[in-house]
PDB file of C-alpha atoms in Angstrom:
ATOM      1  CA  MET A  12      40.798  29.877-250.684  1.00 83.00           C
ATOM      2  CA  PRO A  13      40.200  31.189-253.663  1.00 88.00           C
ATOM      3  CA  ASP A  14      37.396  34.179-253.067  1.00 89.00           C
ATOM      4  CA  PHE A  15      34.624  32.983-255.341  1.00 90.00           C
ATOM      5  CA  LEU A  16      34.874  30.127-252.647  1.00 89.00           C
ATOM      6  CA  ALA A  17      33.349  32.133-250.479  1.00 85.00           C
ATOM      7  CA  PRO A  18      30.920  34.624-251.494  1.00 78.00           C
ATOM      8  CA  ALA A  19      30.532  38.086-249.441  1.00 77.00           C
ATOM      9  CA  THR A  20      26.955  37.655-249.586  1.00 79.00           C
ATOM     10  CA  ALA A  21      24.815  36.172-246.844  1.00 72.00           C
ATOM     11  CA  GLY A  22      22.144  33.107-247.373  1.00 84.00           C
ATOM     12  CA  GLU A  23      21.499  30.001-247.668  1.00 89.00           C
ATOM     13  CA  PRO A  24      23.139  27.294-248.720  1.00 90.00           C
ATOM     14  CA  GLU A  25      21.427  26.790-252.045  1.00 91.00           C
ATOM     15  CA  GLU A  26      21.618  30.518-252.335  1.00 92.00           C
ATOM     16  CA  LEU A  27      25.537  30.397-251.778  1.00 92.00           C
ATOM     17  CA  LEU A  28      26.024  27.434-253.755  1.00 93.00           C
ATOM     18  CA  LYS A  29      24.230  29.506-257.385  1.00 93.00           C
ATOM     19  CA  GLN A  30      27.135  32.299-256.689  1.00 92.00           C
ATOM     20  CA  VAL A  31      29.656  29.324-256.673  1.00 93.00           C
ATOM     21  CA  ARG A  32      27.744  27.727-259.679  1.00 93.00           C
ATOM     22  CA  ALA A  33      27.680  31.648-261.278  1.00 92.00           C
ATOM     23  CA  THR A  34      31.250  32.784-261.530  1.00 93.00           C
ATOM     24  CA  PRO A  35      32.691  33.720-265.046  1.00 94.00           C
ATOM     25  CA  ARG A  36      35.284  31.855-266.288  1.00 93.00           C
ATOM     26  CA  ARG A  37      37.614  34.128-266.320  1.00 94.00           C
ATOM     27  CA  ARG A  38      37.388  34.359-262.269  1.00 94.00           C
ATOM     28  CA  LEU A  39      37.454  30.919-262.034  1.00 94.00           C
ATOM     29  CA  ARG A  40      40.695  31.131-263.992  1.00 93.00           C
ATOM     30  CA  SER A  41      42.865  34.254-262.472  1.00 93.00           C
ATOM     31  CA  GLU A  42      41.970  33.547-258.259  1.00 93.00           C
ATOM     32  CA  MET A  43      43.330  29.319-259.680  1.00 93.00           C
ATOM     33  CA  GLU A  44      45.723  30.483-261.082  1.00 93.00           C
ATOM     34  CA  ASN A  45      47.294  32.915-258.743  1.00 93.00           C
ATOM     35  CA  ILE A  46      46.764  30.303-255.939  1.00 94.00           C
ATOM     36  CA  ALA A  47      49.013  27.854-258.089  1.00 93.00           C
ATOM     37  CA  ALA A  48      51.710  31.255-258.361  1.00 94.00           C
ATOM     38  CA  ARG A  49      51.819  30.826-254.485  1.00 94.00           C
ATOM     39  CA  GLN A  50      51.512  27.429-253.544  1.00 95.00           C
ATOM     40  CA  PRO A  51      51.419  23.460-255.276  1.00 94.00           C
ATOM     41  CA  VAL A  52      47.749  22.631-256.350  1.00 93.00           C
ATOM     42  CA  PRO A  53      45.625  19.645-257.376  1.00 93.00           C
ATOM     43  CA  ARG A  54      46.180  19.527-261.132  1.00 91.00           C
ATOM     44  CA  TRP A  55      41.757  19.231-261.776  1.00 91.00           C
ATOM     45  CA  THR A  56      41.582  22.988-260.060  1.00 91.00           C
ATOM     46  CA  ARG A  57      44.057  23.837-263.351  1.00 85.00           C
ATOM     47  CA  SER A  58      40.325  22.580-265.657  1.00 90.00           C
ATOM     48  CA  LEU A  59      38.012  25.113-263.554  1.00 90.00           C
ATOM     49  CA  GLY A  60      38.375  27.996-265.651  1.00 89.00           C
ATOM     50  CA  GLU A  61      38.146  25.306-269.366  1.00 91.00           C
ATOM     51  CA  ASP A  62      35.875  23.118-268.275  1.00 93.00           C
ATOM     52  CA  PRO A  63      31.913  23.889-266.657  1.00 93.00           C
ATOM     53  CA  ALA A  64      31.646  20.132-266.048  1.00 95.00           C
ATOM     54  CA  VAL A  65      34.354  20.081-263.787  1.00 95.00           C
ATOM     55  CA  LEU A  66      32.768  23.268-261.776  1.00 95.00           C
ATOM     56  CA  ARG A  67      29.130  21.054-261.698  1.00 95.00           C
ATOM     57  CA  GLN A  68      31.113  18.820-259.897  1.00 96.00           C
ATOM     58  CA  LEU A  69      32.881  21.091-257.597  1.00 95.00           C
ATOM     59  CA  VAL A  70      29.404  23.067-256.219  1.00 96.00           C
ATOM     60  CA  ASP A  71      27.471  18.843-255.993  1.00 97.00           C
ATOM     61  CA  SER A  72      30.771  17.977-253.743  1.00 96.00           C
ATOM     62  CA  LEU A  73      30.074  21.109-251.518  1.00 95.00           C
ATOM     63  CA  ALA A  74      25.702  20.333-251.282  1.00 96.00           C
ATOM     64  CA  ALA A  75      26.743  16.763-250.782  1.00 97.00           C
ATOM     65  CA  THR A  76      29.364  17.807-247.707  1.00 96.00           C
ATOM     66  CA  TYR A  77      26.938  20.056-246.409  1.00 94.00           C
ATOM     67  CA  ASP A  78      24.402  18.046-247.027  1.00 96.00           C
ATOM     68  CA  VAL A  79      26.070  15.013-244.689  1.00 97.00           C
ATOM     69  CA  LEU A  80      29.008  17.429-242.505  1.00 95.00           C
ATOM     70  CA  LEU A  81      25.855  19.849-242.102  1.00 93.00           C
ATOM     71  CA  THR A  82      22.866  19.537-242.422  1.00 95.00           C
ATOM     72  CA  PRO A  83      22.241  17.103-239.303  1.00 97.00           C
ATOM     73  CA  TYR A  84      23.693  19.879-236.950  1.00 96.00           C
ATOM     74  CA  ARG A  85      21.673  22.470-238.391  1.00 94.00           C
ATOM     75  CA  PRO A  86      18.839  23.329-236.197  1.00 96.00           C
ATOM     76  CA  GLN A  87      21.404  22.649-233.151  1.00 97.00           C
ATOM     77  CA  VAL A  88      23.713  25.097-234.077  1.00 94.00           C
ATOM     78  CA  GLU A  89      21.487  27.644-235.185  1.00 94.00           C
ATOM     79  CA  ALA A  90      19.353  27.185-231.380  1.00 97.00           C
ATOM     80  CA  ARG A  91      23.107  27.726-230.228  1.00 97.00           C
ATOM     81  CA  LEU A  92      23.799  30.798-232.206  1.00 95.00           C
ATOM     82  CA  GLU A  93      20.357  32.345-230.925  1.00 97.00           C
ATOM     83  CA  ALA A  94      21.034  31.653-227.634  1.00 97.00           C
ATOM     84  CA  ASP A  95      24.704  33.733-227.820  1.00 95.00           C
ATOM     85  CA  SER A  96      23.445  36.102-229.640  1.00 96.00           C
ATOM     86  CA  ALA A  97      20.269  36.878-226.931  1.00 97.00           C
ATOM     87  CA  LEU A  98      23.269  36.383-224.233  1.00 96.00           C
ATOM     88  CA  ARG A  99      24.922  39.226-226.059  1.00 94.00           C
ATOM     89  CA  ALA A 100      21.907  41.562-226.178  1.00 96.00           C
ATOM     90  CA  ARG A 101      21.305  41.244-222.465  1.00 96.00           C
ATOM     91  CA  HIS A 102      25.278  42.366-222.211  1.00 94.00           C
ATOM     92  CA  PHE A 103      25.108  44.891-224.030  1.00 95.00           C
ATOM     93  CA  LEU A 104      21.300  46.313-222.826  1.00 96.00           C
ATOM     94  CA  HIS A 105      23.355  45.638-218.807  1.00 95.00           C
ATOM     95  CA  GLY A 106      27.057  47.698-219.945  1.00 91.00           C
ATOM     96  CA  GLY A 107      27.249  48.434-222.693  1.00 91.00           C
ATOM     97  CA  MET A 108      29.839  47.096-225.417  1.00 88.00           C
ATOM     98  CA  GLU A 109      32.596  47.886-222.374  1.00 86.00           C
ATOM     99  CA  ARG A 110      30.658  44.373-220.863  1.00 89.00           C
ATOM    100  CA  VAL A 111      30.238  42.772-224.196  1.00 90.00           C
ATOM    101  CA  LEU A 112      33.902  42.848-224.918  1.00 87.00           C
ATOM    102  CA  THR A 113      34.798  41.554-221.725  1.00 85.00           C
ATOM    103  CA  ARG A 114      32.414  37.953-221.773  1.00 87.00           C
ATOM    104  CA  LEU A 115      33.304  37.427-224.611  1.00 85.00           C
ATOM    105  CA  HIS A 116      35.549  34.527-223.735  1.00 81.00           C
ATOM    106  CA  PRO A 117      37.590  35.491-220.163  1.00 76.00           C
ATOM    107  CA  ARG A 118      40.307  32.920-220.718  1.00 81.00           C
ATOM    108  CA  ARG A 119      41.446  33.685-224.779  1.00 82.00           C
ATOM    109  CA  PHE A 120      40.216  36.946-225.141  1.00 78.00           C
ATOM    110  CA  ARG A 121      40.904  40.397-222.449  1.00 77.00           C
ATOM    111  CA  TRP A 122      39.212  43.787-223.216  1.00 75.00           C
ATOM    112  CA  GLU A 123      41.583  46.391-221.219  1.00 76.00           C
ATOM    113  CA  PRO A 124      38.876  49.799-221.690  1.00 72.00           C
ATOM    114  CA  PRO A 125      39.459  52.381-222.576  1.00 72.00           C
ATOM    115  CA  CYS A 126      40.289  51.579-226.402  1.00 68.00           C
ATOM    116  CA  SER A 127      41.839  54.292-228.065  1.00 60.00           C
ATOM    117  CA  ARG A 128      41.078  53.100-232.032  1.00 59.00           C
TER     118      ARG A 128
END
């Protein structure tokens, strides 16, 4: 995936889309050329660094995808994230980082203290 599609800074979707929209053409070309050298890419991606309308259409498509697929579920996702953060904070308060790590996902994640690194 090209780096310009995943800005390093956190923010609201509108802010992230604004960052994608502001990606310099040179960076668009460079990242897409690097990807194309390793794997097949859709033909339209070659125009990203040349035609501002193509980038605009990509950003508009990302916005529409977010609106349709994620916006309806955002309140539930945020509520679950908040509940999970509260749970991790309680674990930390009552047992430190060791308790947080041992209770992350017992079936998939195993923590055996001590860890030297």
